[in-house]
Amino acid sequence: MKEVITIRLGAELQVELDDLCEQLGRTRSEVVRDALRRQLSLMRFERTRRRIIPFAEARGYLTDEDVFLDVS
């Protein structure tokens, strides 16, 4: 079952959203749902990354490049 939520946007953000919807040929709901999914995914990734950094550093992975060099 889908729920309806209401959000308030400032005039400038609403214009940007409407312009984007027009460019993409998508509804406001579609664009906002996609943006929310992406943001939640990014937040989960960052939370996981923060939790594993101490373990990675203990194994000598100090930068993203260290990981990239090891896996490529």
Coordinates of C-alpha atoms in Angstrom, one line a residue:
M1 CA 0.0 0.0 0.0
K2 CA 1.4 3.4 -1.0
E3 CA 1.2 6.3 1.4
V4 CA 0.9 9.9 0.5
I5 CA 3.3 12.4 2.1
T6 CA 3.3 16.1 1.7
I7 CA 6.5 18.2 1.5
R8 CA 6.9 22.0 1.3
L9 CA 9.3 23.4 -1.3
G10 CA 10.5 26.9 -1.7
A11 CA 9.5 28.6 -4.9
E12 CA 13.0 28.3 -6.4
L13 CA 13.2 24.5 -5.6
Q14 CA 9.8 24.0 -7.0
V15 CA 10.7 25.7 -10.3
E16 CA 13.8 23.6 -10.5
L17 CA 11.8 20.4 -9.9
D18 CA 9.2 21.3 -12.5
D19 CA 11.9 22.1 -15.0
L20 CA 13.6 18.8 -14.4
C21 CA 10.3 16.9 -14.7
E22 CA 9.6 18.6 -18.0
Q23 CA 13.1 17.7 -19.3
L24 CA 12.8 14.1 -18.2
G25 CA 9.2 13.6 -19.1
R26 CA 8.5 12.3 -15.6
T27 CA 6.1 13.3 -12.9
R28 CA 7.1 15.1 -9.7
S29 CA 6.4 12.0 -7.7
E30 CA 8.7 9.9 -9.9
V31 CA 11.6 12.3 -9.6
V32 CA 11.2 12.9 -5.9
R33 CA 11.0 9.1 -5.2
D34 CA 14.1 8.5 -7.3
A35 CA 15.9 11.3 -5.5
L36 CA 14.9 9.9 -2.1
R37 CA 16.0 6.4 -3.0
R38 CA 19.4 7.7 -4.2
Q39 CA 19.8 9.8 -1.0
L40 CA 18.9 6.9 1.3
S41 CA 21.3 4.6 -0.6
L42 CA 24.1 7.2 -0.3
M43 CA 23.5 7.6 3.4
R44 CA 23.5 3.8 3.9
F45 CA 26.8 3.6 2.0
E46 CA 28.4 6.3 4.1
R47 CA 27.2 4.8 7.3
T48 CA 28.7 1.4 6.3
R49 CA 31.9 3.0 5.1
R50 CA 32.4 4.8 8.5
R51 CA 31.9 1.5 10.3
I52 CA 34.4 -0.4 8.3
I53 CA 37.1 2.3 8.0
P54 CA 38.9 1.2 11.3
F55 CA 39.1 -2.4 10.0
A56 CA 40.4 -1.2 6.6
E57 CA 43.0 1.0 8.1
A58 CA 44.2 -1.8 10.4
R59 CA 44.8 -3.8 7.2
G60 CA 46.7 -0.9 5.5
Y61 CA 43.9 0.6 3.4
L62 CA 44.2 4.3 4.1
T63 CA 42.7 5.7 0.9
D64 CA 40.3 4.7 -1.8
E65 CA 43.2 4.4 -4.1
D66 CA 44.7 1.7 -1.9
V67 CA 41.6 -0.3 -2.3
F68 CA 41.4 0.3 -6.0
L69 CA 45.0 -0.8 -6.5
D70 CA 44.4 -4.0 -4.6
V71 CA 41.2 -5.0 -6.5
S72 CA 42.2 -4.0 -10.0

